Amino acid sequence: MRCGVVATRPGSRSCEIVDRVIKSCLASFDVDSFFLYLLDRKSGFLRRRRELAHCDGLESSATMSADEDENAAELKIGEEFLKAKCLMNCEVALILDRRLEQLQQMSDDPTNQMSQVFEKSHQYVKRFSRYKNQDAVKQVREILSRNKLAEFELCVLGNLCPETVEEAIAMVPSLKSKGRALEDDAIEKMLNDLSLIKKFE
Amino acid sequence: MVFLEIGMNEDIVVPFHMLDLERLPLPKVILLNLLHRISCRKASNEHGYYIAITTLHTISELHQDEDTGAILFTVSLSCTTVKPCKGEILIGTVTRILEDGIILKYGPMSNILLSETRMNDYELDMSEEPMFLNVNGLSYIKKGTKVRFKVLDIKWIEREKDFIIWATILGDYLGPI
């Protein structure tokens, strides 16, 4: 199989063919095939780029994730999550706001120094942060830290802000893992404190 | 994906012609060089997507390349990154509705595939606007909808410096919000 870039017009024959191949990829989770979709907003065409990894591994650009047993639900996470400090969306929003201010001071054209990754991440955290105020963000971390949670668990709870104990356990099943089961009362108090911060922010 | 603050070392090469101290202070040259390197790198399998440098810790003594005259520094810094993790619960936004599934985006990631087989009780409805409609009619998923999903599998694509995520909404408290 050769690699190619297929530019298609919606409704065209080549569009139908690519759609059929995409269907099988989505349905089968074929690890040797994947599709990347690039929407060319300027031209309005959907450009689909197909790369097929050879079964014998030749020029394979797809690699399995480093740890086959990785599972955040059981807190089996990679070393990078254990070594690094984990940050909540609201904390990252403050960091990126500050970073943007610094870029504006340093450079005449700050957008020149901003990568697409920065822009998209900034948009995401601004939209999905539950807490905007710096003091509120600090309080959220303090409350979550009181309950002997792993950094990863703390951030997931701070990002998703579950409203009930059942929801919190569904989002972070490791809260009830063997040997460190958090009491329901403690989880409920934690969630109530978080919602109070949101209420009075 | 949880955001991480990681420590790393970077080797910076400053071309000799950029060392005009009257026009641009040296630390600024180093920082701009660093910013450019990080923005070009985009992502790695080890650290995920590189978002922003947060702190410059130390800059080593300079060394000069005898052949080119360029100045070399080793910089120790902290950087904010984001990396997906299997089993994690995330909130993404729908960017495209296909016959057999949905494509979502999350922050810098735009290749999150949610197959129809991983969406219980949702059927494609192309009548007015393409969407997946719950069989009980109480909820729908269309372009722009926020969806809470679980990360099923992750692939790192070295050539694109990008991740692909397979997602599922089979589970409690998952689905459109």
Tab-separated table of N, CA and C in Angstrom, chain A residues 35-98:
chain	number	residue	atom	x	y	z
A	35	PHE	N	-6.596	6.804	10.349
A	35	PHE	CA	-6.837	7.949	9.484
A	35	PHE	C	-6.715	9.227	10.276
A	36	LEU	N	-6.106	10.191	9.663
A	36	LEU	CA	-6.057	11.513	10.263
A	36	LEU	C	-6.891	12.446	9.409
A	37	TYR	N	-7.745	13.196	10.026
A	37	TYR	CA	-8.626	14.110	9.306
A	37	TYR	C	-8.140	15.537	9.477
A	38	LEU	N	-7.950	16.178	8.366
A	38	LEU	CA	-7.570	17.586	8.426
A	38	LEU	C	-8.622	18.398	7.703
A	39	LEU	N	-9.241	19.288	8.433
A	39	LEU	CA	-10.248	20.099	7.775
A	39	LEU	C	-9.591	21.353	7.259
A	40	ASP	N	-9.579	21.518	5.963
A	40	ASP	CA	-9.009	22.714	5.371
A	40	ASP	C	-10.086	23.780	5.333
A	41	ARG	N	-10.042	24.611	6.363
A	41	ARG	CA	-11.136	25.576	6.502
A	41	ARG	C	-11.168	26.587	5.367
A	42	LYS	N	-9.997	26.901	4.836
A	42	LYS	CA	-9.976	27.930	3.801
A	42	LYS	C	-10.676	27.442	2.541
A	43	SER	N	-10.316	26.253	2.102
A	43	SER	CA	-10.897	25.789	0.842
A	43	SER	C	-12.256	25.148	1.036
A	44	GLY	N	-12.558	24.722	2.266
A	44	GLY	CA	-13.840	24.081	2.518
A	44	GLY	C	-13.855	22.609	2.168
A	45	PHE	N	-12.735	22.081	1.683
A	45	PHE	CA	-12.696	20.649	1.383
A	45	PHE	C	-12.212	19.873	2.587
A	46	LEU	N	-12.652	18.676	2.660
A	46	LEU	CA	-12.159	17.807	3.706
A	46	LEU	C	-11.001	17.022	3.156
A	47	ARG	N	-9.811	17.244	3.723
A	47	ARG	CA	-8.640	16.537	3.231
A	47	ARG	C	-8.348	15.385	4.151
A	48	ARG	N	-8.323	14.233	3.642
A	48	ARG	CA	-8.085	13.063	4.479
A	48	ARG	C	-6.750	12.443	4.101
A	49	ARG	N	-6.051	12.204	5.056
A	49	ARG	CA	-4.721	11.664	4.800
A	49	ARG	C	-4.667	10.267	5.351
A	50	ARG	N	-4.303	9.326	4.511
A	50	ARG	CA	-4.317	7.937	4.917
A	50	ARG	C	-2.900	7.416	4.972
A	51	GLU	N	-2.554	6.845	6.102
A	51	GLU	CA	-1.249	6.202	6.219
A	51	GLU	C	-1.471	4.800	6.710
A	52	LEU	N	-0.829	3.895	6.045
A	52	LEU	CA	-1.007	2.519	6.436
A	52	LEU	C	0.322	2.014	6.960
A	53	ALA	N	0.316	1.528	8.197
A	53	ALA	CA	1.533	0.951	8.743
A	53	ALA	C	1.657	-0.461	8.214
A	54	HIS	N	2.834	-0.805	7.712
A	54	HIS	CA	3.042	-2.148	7.178
A	54	HIS	C	3.015	-3.157	8.290
A	55	CYS	N	2.455	-4.335	8.010
A	55	CYS	CA	2.320	-5.358	9.035
A	55	CYS	C	3.671	-5.820	9.541
A	56	ASP	N	4.688	-5.756	8.669
A	56	ASP	CA	6.003	-6.207	9.122
A	56	ASP	C	6.758	-5.126	9.876
A	57	GLY	N	6.088	-4.013	10.119
A	57	GLY	CA	6.697	-2.957	10.915
A	57	GLY	C	7.563	-2.007	10.128
A	58	LEU	N	7.698	-2.238	8.807
A	58	LEU	CA	8.535	-1.373	7.996
A	58	LEU	C	7.925	0.002	7.908
A	59	GLU	N	8.693	1.042	8.247
A	59	GLU	CA	8.237	2.424	8.210
A	59	GLU	C	6.946	2.629	8.985
A	60	SER	N	6.774	1.812	10.001
A	60	SER	CA	5.568	1.993	10.796
A	60	SER	C	5.674	3.288	11.582
A	61	SER	N	4.700	4.108	11.443
A	61	SER	CA	4.737	5.346	12.209
A	61	SER	C	3.827	5.279	13.416
A	62	ALA	N	3.184	4.135	13.616
A	62	ALA	CA	2.307	3.986	14.770
A	62	ALA	C	2.985	3.079	15.781
A	63	THR	N	3.073	3.521	16.987
A	63	THR	CA	3.664	2.674	18.023
A	63	THR	C	2.644	2.484	19.134
A	64	MET	N	2.638	1.312	19.722
A	64	MET	CA	1.744	1.057	20.834
A	64	MET	C	2.116	1.970	21.978
A	65	SER	N	1.139	2.333	22.777
A	65	SER	CA	1.434	3.157	23.938
A	65	SER	C	2.384	2.391	24.846
A	66	ALA	N	3.203	3.140	25.561
A	66	ALA	CA	4.380	2.572	26.220
A	66	ALA	C	4.007	1.437	27.165
A	67	ASP	N	2.925	1.604	27.931
A	67	ASP	CA	2.588	0.591	28.916
A	67	ASP	C	1.250	-0.039	28.556
A	68	GLU	N	1.280	-1.371	28.223
A	68	GLU	CA	0.064	-2.063	27.834
A	68	GLU	C	-0.911	-2.130	28.987
A	69	ASP	N	-0.395	-2.131	30.253
A	69	ASP	CA	-1.277	-2.270	31.402
A	69	ASP	C	-1.747	-0.939	31.959
A	70	GLU	N	-1.429	0.147	31.302
A	70	GLU	CA	-1.784	1.473	31.814
A	70	GLU	C	-3.295	1.575	31.955
A	71	ASN	N	-3.747	2.028	33.122
A	71	ASN	CA	-5.182	2.179	33.345
A	71	ASN	C	-5.384	3.205	34.453
A	72	ALA	N	-5.834	4.383	34.073
A	72	ALA	CA	-6.001	5.469	35.048
A	72	ALA	C	-7.055	5.114	36.089
A	73	ALA	N	-8.020	4.288	35.710
A	73	ALA	CA	-9.096	3.921	36.640
A	73	ALA	C	-8.544	3.161	37.850
A	74	GLU	N	-7.441	2.441	37.641
A	74	GLU	CA	-6.827	1.682	38.740
A	74	GLU	C	-5.569	2.378	39.234
A	75	LEU	N	-5.373	3.606	38.787
A	75	LEU	CA	-4.188	4.392	39.132
A	75	LEU	C	-2.894	3.720	38.663
A	76	LYS	N	-3.006	2.913	37.605
A	76	LYS	CA	-1.803	2.343	36.986
A	76	LYS	C	-1.411	3.314	35.876
A	77	ILE	N	-0.641	4.314	36.255
A	77	ILE	CA	-0.311	5.358	35.293
A	77	ILE	C	1.188	5.381	35.067
A	78	GLY	N	1.571	5.999	33.935
A	78	GLY	CA	2.981	6.002	33.550
A	78	GLY	C	3.852	6.751	34.542
A	79	GLU	N	5.147	6.522	34.400
A	79	GLU	CA	6.105	7.136	35.317
A	79	GLU	C	6.074	8.656	35.215
A	80	GLU	N	5.801	9.157	33.998
A	80	GLU	CA	5.800	10.607	33.814
A	80	GLU	C	4.723	11.275	34.654
A	81	PHE	N	3.594	10.575	34.894
A	81	PHE	CA	2.519	11.133	35.721
A	81	PHE	C	2.910	11.102	37.196
A	82	LEU	N	3.755	10.130	37.561
A	82	LEU	CA	4.171	10.025	38.961
A	82	LEU	C	5.297	10.999	39.278
A	83	LYS	N	6.178	11.208	38.292
A	83	LYS	CA	7.340	12.080	38.544
A	83	LYS	C	6.963	13.558	38.477
A	84	ALA	N	6.054	13.893	37.567
A	84	ALA	CA	5.752	15.311	37.330
A	84	ALA	C	4.639	15.783	38.267
A	85	LYS	N	4.550	17.104	38.383
A	85	LYS	CA	3.421	17.678	39.141
A	85	LYS	C	2.221	17.755	38.202
A	86	CYS	N	1.070	17.264	38.654
A	86	CYS	CA	-0.141	17.321	37.833
A	86	CYS	C	-0.872	18.625	38.099
A	87	LEU	N	-1.430	19.210	37.061
A	87	LEU	CA	-2.112	20.495	37.187
A	87	LEU	C	-3.562	20.375	36.736
A	88	MET	N	-4.442	21.102	37.431
A	88	MET	CA	-5.852	21.129	37.020
A	88	MET	C	-6.029	22.141	35.879
A	89	ASN	N	-7.141	22.039	35.179
A	89	ASN	CA	-7.426	22.959	34.075
A	89	ASN	C	-7.397	24.415	34.551
A	90	CYS	N	-7.972	24.670	35.737
A	90	CYS	CA	-8.048	26.058	36.226
A	90	CYS	C	-6.646	26.606	36.528
A	91	GLU	N	-5.760	25.734	37.023
A	91	GLU	CA	-4.388	26.177	37.300
A	91	GLU	C	-3.657	26.474	35.989
A	92	VAL	N	-3.868	25.629	34.994
A	92	VAL	CA	-3.226	25.831	33.701
A	92	VAL	C	-3.749	27.110	33.049
A	93	ALA	N	-5.028	27.407	33.237
A	93	ALA	CA	-5.602	28.641	32.669
A	93	ALA	C	-4.868	29.860	33.224
A	94	LEU	N	-4.606	29.853	34.532
A	94	LEU	CA	-3.886	30.986	35.139
A	94	LEU	C	-2.461	31.069	34.598
A	95	ILE	N	-1.818	29.904	34.475
A	95	ILE	CA	-0.442	29.879	33.968
A	95	ILE	C	-0.391	30.425	32.547
A	96	LEU	N	-1.300	29.966	31.710
A	96	LEU	CA	-1.249	30.373	30.310
A	96	LEU	C	-1.649	31.845	30.140
A	97	ASP	N	-2.539	32.343	30.994
A	97	ASP	CA	-2.881	33.776	30.956
A	97	ASP	C	-1.633	34.605	31.256
A	98	ARG	N	-0.907	34.177	32.285
A	98	ARG	CA	0.303	34.894	32.689
A	98	ARG	C	1.353	34.820	31.571
